[in-house]
mmCIF file of C-alpha atoms in Angstrom:
data_model
loop_
_atom_site.group_PDB
_atom_site.id
_atom_site.type_symbol
_atom_site.label_atom_id
_atom_site.label_comp_id
_atom_site.label_asym_id
_atom_site.label_seq_id
_atom_site.Cartn_x
_atom_site.Cartn_y
_atom_site.Cartn_z
ATOM 1 C CA UNK A 1 -12.389 10.723 -27.963
ATOM 2 C CA UNK A 2 -15.735 12.353 -28.685
ATOM 3 C CA UNK A 3 -18.143 13.884 -26.209
ATOM 4 C CA UNK A 4 -21.624 15.323 -26.351
ATOM 5 C CA UNK A 5 -21.859 17.139 -23.038
ATOM 6 C CA UNK A 6 -24.477 19.851 -22.715
ATOM 7 C CA UNK A 7 -25.165 20.470 -19.020
ATOM 8 C CA UNK A 8 -21.585 20.542 -17.654
ATOM 9 C CA UNK A 9 -19.470 23.711 -17.918
ATOM 10 C CA UNK A 10 -17.608 24.056 -21.221
ATOM 11 C CA UNK A 11 -14.334 23.051 -19.554
ATOM 12 C CA UNK A 12 -15.209 21.703 -16.117
ATOM 13 C CA UNK A 13 -12.590 21.908 -13.395
ATOM 14 C CA UNK A 14 -12.192 18.419 -11.955
ATOM 15 C CA UNK A 15 -10.459 17.517 -8.722
ATOM 16 C CA UNK A 16 -9.083 13.988 -9.140
ATOM 17 C CA UNK A 17 -9.587 11.879 -6.022
ATOM 18 C CA UNK A 18 -6.678 9.516 -6.566
ATOM 19 C CA UNK A 19 -7.599 6.911 -3.883
ATOM 20 C CA UNK A 20 -5.140 5.252 -1.491
ATOM 21 C CA UNK A 21 -4.648 2.062 -3.496
ATOM 22 C CA UNK A 22 -3.961 3.883 -6.769
ATOM 23 C CA UNK A 23 -1.537 6.231 -5.028
ATOM 24 C CA UNK A 24 0.345 3.435 -3.274
ATOM 25 C CA UNK A 25 0.106 0.473 -5.659
ATOM 26 C CA UNK A 26 -0.983 1.532 -9.159
ATOM 27 C CA UNK A 27 -0.203 5.144 -10.080
ATOM 28 C CA UNK A 28 -0.696 4.290 -13.760
ATOM 29 C CA UNK A 29 -4.456 4.251 -13.096
ATOM 30 C CA UNK A 30 -4.285 7.846 -11.911
ATOM 31 C CA UNK A 31 -2.399 8.947 -15.017
ATOM 32 C CA UNK A 32 -4.889 7.071 -17.205
ATOM 33 C CA UNK A 33 -7.740 8.834 -15.418
ATOM 34 C CA UNK A 34 -6.136 12.219 -16.060
ATOM 35 C CA UNK A 35 -5.795 11.425 -19.778
ATOM 36 C CA UNK A 36 -9.415 10.302 -20.081
ATOM 37 C CA UNK A 37 -10.701 13.384 -18.266
ATOM 38 C CA UNK A 38 -8.551 15.777 -20.295
ATOM 39 C CA UNK A 39 -9.569 14.067 -23.548
ATOM 40 C CA UNK A 40 -13.190 14.650 -22.473
ATOM 41 C CA UNK A 41 -12.506 18.385 -22.142
ATOM 42 C CA UNK A 42 -11.905 18.677 -18.402
ATOM 43 C CA UNK A 43 -9.229 20.635 -16.599
ATOM 44 C CA UNK A 44 -7.793 18.234 -14.043
ATOM 45 C CA UNK A 45 -6.059 19.039 -10.786
ATOM 46 C CA UNK A 46 -4.898 16.727 -8.006
ATOM 47 C CA UNK A 47 -5.278 18.422 -4.607
ATOM 48 C CA UNK A 48 -2.259 17.495 -2.509
ATOM 49 C CA UNK A 49 -4.213 17.766 0.752
ATOM 50 C CA UNK A 50 -6.524 14.861 -0.102
ATOM 51 C CA UNK A 51 -6.515 11.810 2.159
ATOM 52 C CA UNK A 52 -8.341 8.500 2.443
ATOM 53 C CA UNK A 53 -12.077 8.701 1.759
ATOM 54 C CA UNK A 54 -12.701 7.342 5.256
ATOM 55 C CA UNK A 55 -14.336 4.112 4.180
ATOM 56 C CA UNK A 56 -12.161 1.701 6.235
ATOM 57 C CA UNK A 57 -12.844 3.711 9.389
ATOM 58 C CA UNK A 58 -16.537 4.065 8.500
ATOM 59 C CA UNK A 59 -16.948 0.328 7.915
ATOM 60 C CA UNK A 60 -15.160 -0.380 11.206
ATOM 61 C CA UNK A 61 -17.472 1.881 13.190
ATOM 62 C CA UNK A 62 -14.861 4.579 13.820
ATOM 63 C CA UNK A 63 -17.141 7.542 13.255
ATOM 64 C CA UNK A 64 -14.776 10.153 14.736
ATOM 65 C CA UNK A 65 -11.896 9.291 12.387
ATOM 66 C CA UNK A 66 -14.281 9.166 9.419
ATOM 67 C CA UNK A 67 -15.641 12.615 10.200
ATOM 68 C CA UNK A 68 -12.134 14.074 10.644
ATOM 69 C CA UNK A 69 -11.029 12.697 7.266
ATOM 70 C CA UNK A 70 -14.134 13.951 5.491
ATOM 71 C CA UNK A 71 -13.802 17.451 6.966
ATOM 72 C CA UNK A 72 -10.344 17.581 5.380
ATOM 73 C CA UNK A 73 -11.749 16.461 2.039
ATOM 74 C CA UNK A 74 -14.421 19.155 2.122
ATOM 75 C CA UNK A 75 -11.647 21.747 2.327
ATOM 76 C CA UNK A 76 -9.326 20.032 -0.167
ATOM 77 C CA UNK A 77 -11.975 19.803 -2.897
ATOM 78 C CA UNK A 78 -13.716 23.124 -2.276
ATOM 79 C CA UNK A 79 -14.483 24.983 -5.489
ATOM 80 C CA UNK A 80 -14.106 22.173 -8.018
ATOM 81 C CA UNK A 81 -16.977 21.594 -10.412
ATOM 82 C CA UNK A 82 -16.620 17.841 -9.919
ATOM 83 C CA UNK A 83 -14.686 15.357 -7.795
ATOM 84 C CA UNK A 84 -13.868 12.204 -9.761
ATOM 85 C CA UNK A 85 -12.401 8.936 -8.460
ATOM 86 C CA UNK A 86 -11.201 5.888 -10.454
ATOM 87 C CA UNK A 87 -12.987 3.686 -7.930
ATOM 88 C CA UNK A 88 -16.637 2.825 -7.392
ATOM 89 C CA UNK A 89 -15.868 1.965 -3.787
ATOM 90 C CA UNK A 90 -14.355 5.317 -2.814
ATOM 91 C CA UNK A 91 -16.816 7.257 -4.970
ATOM 92 C CA UNK A 92 -19.643 5.326 -3.315
ATOM 93 C CA UNK A 93 -18.358 6.355 0.107
ATOM 94 C CA UNK A 94 -18.098 9.994 -0.911
ATOM 95 C CA UNK A 95 -21.427 10.135 -2.709
ATOM 96 C CA UNK A 96 -23.666 7.809 -0.703
ATOM 97 C CA UNK A 97 -22.392 7.910 2.905
ATOM 98 C CA UNK A 98 -20.714 11.264 3.485
ATOM 99 C CA UNK A 99 -24.035 13.175 3.497
ATOM 100 C CA UNK A 100 -25.211 11.206 6.552
ATOM 101 C CA UNK A 101 -22.146 11.797 8.748
ATOM 102 C CA UNK A 102 -22.897 15.177 10.300
ATOM 103 C CA UNK A 103 -26.466 14.949 11.524
ATOM 104 C CA UNK A 104 -25.635 17.053 14.616
ATOM 105 C CA UNK A 105 -23.700 19.730 12.712
ATOM 106 C CA UNK A 106 -26.029 21.422 10.236
ATOM 107 C CA UNK A 107 -23.396 23.668 8.658
ATOM 108 C CA UNK A 108 -20.996 20.799 7.949
ATOM 109 C CA UNK A 109 -23.900 18.573 6.889
ATOM 110 C CA UNK A 110 -24.846 21.113 4.231
ATOM 111 C CA UNK A 111 -21.247 21.259 2.966
ATOM 112 C CA UNK A 112 -21.064 17.462 2.947
ATOM 113 C CA UNK A 113 -24.281 17.154 0.929
ATOM 114 C CA UNK A 114 -23.068 19.705 -1.636
ATOM 115 C CA UNK A 115 -19.700 17.940 -1.844
ATOM 116 C CA UNK A 116 -21.313 14.511 -2.298
ATOM 117 C CA UNK A 117 -23.397 15.827 -5.181
ATOM 118 C CA UNK A 118 -20.189 16.743 -7.037
ATOM 119 C CA UNK A 119 -18.556 13.315 -6.558
ATOM 120 C CA UNK A 120 -18.507 10.707 -9.327
ATOM 121 C CA UNK A 121 -16.819 7.455 -10.301
ATOM 122 C CA UNK A 122 -14.564 7.962 -13.336
ATOM 123 C CA UNK A 123 -16.212 5.918 -16.121
ATOM 124 C CA UNK A 124 -19.783 6.795 -15.155
ATOM 125 C CA UNK A 125 -18.723 10.466 -15.052
ATOM 126 C CA UNK A 126 -17.309 10.241 -18.577
ATOM 127 C CA UNK A 127 -20.466 8.624 -19.959
ATOM 128 C CA UNK A 128 -23.282 10.123 -17.877
ATOM 129 C CA UNK A 129 -21.970 13.645 -17.232
ATOM 130 C CA UNK A 130 -19.516 14.382 -20.043
ATOM 131 C CA UNK A 131 -21.441 12.448 -22.692
ATOM 132 C CA UNK A 132 -18.435 10.472 -23.908
ATOM 133 C CA UNK A 133 -19.520 7.803 -26.373
ATOM 134 C CA UNK A 134 -16.227 6.316 -27.531
ATOM 135 C CA UNK A 135 -12.514 6.385 -26.818
ATOM 136 C CA UNK A 136 -9.471 6.453 -29.058
ATOM 137 C CA UNK A 137 -7.833 3.197 -27.987
ATOM 138 C CA UNK A 138 -6.998 -0.168 -29.492
ATOM 139 C CA UNK A 139 -6.242 -3.552 -27.933
ATOM 140 C CA UNK A 140 -6.416 -6.968 -29.586
ATOM 141 C CA UNK A 141 -7.607 -9.008 -26.596
ATOM 142 C CA UNK A 142 -10.623 -10.883 -25.249
ATOM 143 C CA UNK A 143 -11.676 -9.199 -22.005
ATOM 144 C CA UNK A 144 -14.251 -9.860 -19.317
ATOM 145 C CA UNK A 145 -15.547 -7.219 -16.902
ATOM 146 C CA UNK A 146 -16.152 -7.664 -13.161
ATOM 147 C CA UNK A 147 -18.891 -5.463 -11.667
ATOM 148 C CA UNK A 148 -17.519 -4.282 -8.337
ATOM 149 C CA UNK A 149 -20.092 -4.240 -5.526
ATOM 150 C CA UNK A 150 -20.016 -0.559 -4.545
ATOM 151 C CA UNK A 151 -20.013 0.716 -8.105
ATOM 152 C CA UNK A 152 -22.840 -1.589 -9.129
ATOM 153 C CA UNK A 153 -25.034 -1.446 -6.049
ATOM 154 C CA UNK A 154 -24.437 2.065 -4.712
ATOM 155 C CA UNK A 155 -23.794 3.950 -7.961
ATOM 156 C CA UNK A 156 -25.629 1.788 -10.546
ATOM 157 C CA UNK A 157 -22.525 1.411 -12.720
ATOM 158 C CA UNK A 158 -23.084 -1.407 -15.205
ATOM 159 C CA UNK A 159 -23.559 -0.243 -18.795
ATOM 160 C CA UNK A 160 -21.060 2.648 -18.749
ATOM 161 C CA UNK A 161 -17.775 0.674 -18.777
ATOM 162 C CA UNK A 162 -19.145 -1.812 -21.297
ATOM 163 C CA UNK A 163 -20.272 1.003 -23.580
ATOM 164 C CA UNK A 164 -16.804 2.543 -23.716
ATOM 165 C CA UNK A 165 -15.004 -0.819 -23.896
ATOM 166 C CA UNK A 166 -17.058 -1.656 -26.981
ATOM 167 C CA UNK A 167 -15.416 1.306 -28.705
ATOM 168 C CA UNK A 168 -11.866 0.008 -28.102
ATOM 169 C CA UNK A 169 -10.652 -1.176 -31.494
ATOM 170 C CA UNK A 170 -9.908 -4.898 -31.563
ATOM 171 C CA UNK A 171 -11.237 -5.602 -28.050
ATOM 172 C CA UNK A 172 -13.795 -8.388 -27.648
ATOM 173 C CA UNK A 173 -15.959 -8.573 -24.536
ATOM 174 C CA UNK A 174 -16.781 -12.010 -23.128
ATOM 175 C CA UNK A 175 -19.168 -11.880 -20.176
ATOM 176 C CA UNK A 176 -18.825 -14.110 -17.127
ATOM 177 C CA UNK A 177 -21.819 -16.189 -16.067
ATOM 178 C CA UNK A 178 -22.082 -14.084 -12.877
ATOM 179 C CA UNK A 179 -20.194 -10.795 -13.355
ATOM 180 C CA UNK A 180 -22.152 -9.114 -10.541
ATOM 181 C CA UNK A 181 -21.125 -11.603 -7.822
ATOM 182 C CA UNK A 182 -18.666 -10.227 -5.232
ATOM 183 C CA UNK A 183 -14.999 -11.237 -5.580
ATOM 184 C CA UNK A 184 -14.675 -11.644 -1.808
ATOM 185 C CA UNK A 185 -12.486 -8.582 -1.179
ATOM 186 C CA UNK A 186 -14.878 -6.194 0.535
ATOM 187 C CA UNK A 187 -12.188 -4.094 2.224
ATOM 188 C CA UNK A 188 -12.011 -5.264 5.836
ATOM 189 C CA UNK A 189 -14.274 -8.231 4.995
ATOM 190 C CA UNK A 190 -11.363 -10.224 3.580
ATOM 191 C CA UNK A 191 -9.454 -9.662 6.833
ATOM 192 C CA UNK A 192 -12.349 -10.505 9.146
ATOM 193 C CA UNK A 193 -13.517 -13.563 7.197
ATOM 194 C CA UNK A 194 -10.512 -14.923 5.263
ATOM 195 C CA UNK A 195 -11.900 -18.410 4.647
ATOM 196 C CA UNK A 196 -15.162 -17.083 3.207
ATOM 197 C CA UNK A 197 -13.278 -14.465 1.187
ATOM 198 C CA UNK A 198 -10.924 -17.089 -0.252
ATOM 199 C CA UNK A 199 -13.828 -19.294 -1.337
ATOM 200 C CA UNK A 200 -15.536 -16.324 -2.980
ATOM 201 C CA UNK A 201 -12.468 -15.289 -4.975
ATOM 202 C CA UNK A 202 -11.883 -18.896 -5.972
ATOM 203 C CA UNK A 203 -15.411 -19.031 -7.394
ATOM 204 C CA UNK A 204 -14.855 -15.697 -9.120
ATOM 205 C CA UNK A 205 -11.638 -16.673 -10.905
ATOM 206 C CA UNK A 206 -13.268 -19.913 -12.050
ATOM 207 C CA UNK A 207 -15.998 -17.783 -13.615
ATOM 208 C CA UNK A 208 -13.355 -15.549 -15.198
ATOM 209 C CA UNK A 209 -11.546 -18.539 -16.702
ATOM 210 C CA UNK A 210 -14.797 -20.050 -17.992
ATOM 211 C CA UNK A 211 -15.535 -16.852 -19.933
ATOM 212 C CA UNK A 212 -12.610 -17.577 -22.247
ATOM 213 C CA UNK A 213 -11.145 -14.112 -21.692
ATOM 214 C CA UNK A 214 -7.416 -13.532 -21.431
ATOM 215 C CA UNK A 215 -7.854 -10.141 -19.755
ATOM 216 C CA UNK A 216 -9.855 -9.294 -16.618
ATOM 217 C CA UNK A 217 -11.011 -5.688 -16.141
ATOM 218 C CA UNK A 218 -12.816 -3.808 -13.379
ATOM 219 C CA UNK A 219 -13.071 -0.323 -11.948
ATOM 220 C CA UNK A 220 -11.885 -0.951 -8.386
ATOM 221 C CA UNK A 221 -8.262 -1.662 -7.560
ATOM 222 C CA UNK A 222 -9.089 -3.575 -4.369
ATOM 223 C CA UNK A 223 -11.128 -6.131 -6.318
ATOM 224 C CA UNK A 224 -8.502 -6.277 -9.063
ATOM 225 C CA UNK A 225 -5.619 -6.919 -6.644
ATOM 226 C CA UNK A 226 -7.643 -9.607 -4.888
ATOM 227 C CA UNK A 227 -8.488 -11.424 -8.118
ATOM 228 C CA UNK A 228 -5.007 -10.905 -9.600
ATOM 229 C CA UNK A 229 -3.479 -12.461 -6.509
ATOM 230 C CA UNK A 230 -5.648 -15.544 -6.757
ATOM 231 C CA UNK A 231 -5.000 -15.941 -10.485
ATOM 232 C CA UNK A 232 -1.243 -15.577 -9.932
ATOM 233 C CA UNK A 233 -1.221 -18.221 -7.188
ATOM 234 C CA UNK A 234 -2.948 -20.585 -9.617
ATOM 235 C CA UNK A 235 -0.389 -19.851 -12.328
ATOM 236 C CA UNK A 236 -3.123 -18.528 -14.602
ATOM 237 C CA UNK A 237 -2.035 -16.648 -17.757
ATOM 238 C CA UNK A 238 -5.051 -14.329 -17.468
ATOM 239 C CA UNK A 239 -3.899 -10.717 -17.077
ATOM 240 C CA UNK A 240 -5.623 -8.133 -14.888
ATOM 241 C CA UNK A 241 -5.949 -4.383 -15.455
ATOM 242 C CA UNK A 242 -7.992 -1.400 -14.335
ATOM 243 C CA UNK A 243 -10.525 -0.431 -16.998
ATOM 244 C CA UNK A 244 -9.118 3.122 -17.151
ATOM 245 C CA UNK A 245 -5.771 1.849 -18.422
ATOM 246 C CA UNK A 246 -7.417 0.122 -21.390
ATOM 247 C CA UNK A 247 -9.776 3.010 -22.191
ATOM 248 C CA UNK A 248 -6.875 5.478 -22.107
ATOM 249 C CA UNK A 249 -4.565 3.206 -24.080
ATOM 250 C CA UNK A 250 -2.081 3.536 -21.219
ATOM 251 C CA UNK A 251 -0.634 0.020 -21.081
ATOM 252 C CA UNK A 252 3.034 0.630 -20.329
ATOM 253 C CA UNK A 253 2.696 -0.641 -16.764
ATOM 254 C CA UNK A 254 2.776 -4.442 -16.421
ATOM 255 C CA UNK A 255 -0.528 -6.173 -15.629
ATOM 256 C CA UNK A 256 -1.539 -5.993 -11.966
ATOM 257 C CA UNK A 257 0.531 -8.377 -9.868
ATOM 258 C CA UNK A 258 3.055 -9.049 -12.643
ATOM 259 C CA UNK A 259 6.714 -8.005 -12.539
ATOM 260 C CA UNK A 260 7.834 -5.366 -15.028
ATOM 261 C CA UNK A 261 9.933 -7.844 -17.021
ATOM 262 C CA UNK A 262 7.241 -10.567 -17.276
#
């Protein structure tokens, strides 16, 4: 991996925000994130006191629980140069919404704003902050990339994953007709509106199949699990992975939703 960072510290100390879904369902994404960050010259630590980013509570209107969770995160990630998450959704919560939580508590509001400024989504951090231009990975597949809503709309993540995927030896990118359209997951949205969510993911996997790709990639595990589930129920051979696994060359784990012996 090569990098051309100039503004970050020579060896930035990164606190990895693992995210609930990676911790519970796909630890391989966390290990891939650590490899990518270390290859880029970062020192990576995983604070054990970290919790949920608070997004489910925030989206449900539970402000008190959100604020309690975020106060814990402010302490857990104190002192790190950067806080990096392999998720546009969680990073979007930390970067875009946390600063507005403590309008009646000026001291905590100041800490929250400083914390939010250090938070980044993994791939955009590698490209935009660390100056990474290519990765040392190879994969002979045709892949298509889904732009998750929070990463795209809150953090403007679009070109960064495609730039690094283009450097994966043997990998061909085949774009969907509408890669920016929501997959229908949306956190609590898929629970509140299951019929609408199901129609949206059905449309999405049709777009995936029409691309001709045999591998679907994205940067948010919630979206990936939603789309992998729909593809599996259809009996589709299309495999699904987090983009970090491909960029890191960490492909020992089976594709998302597939048994280990598939």
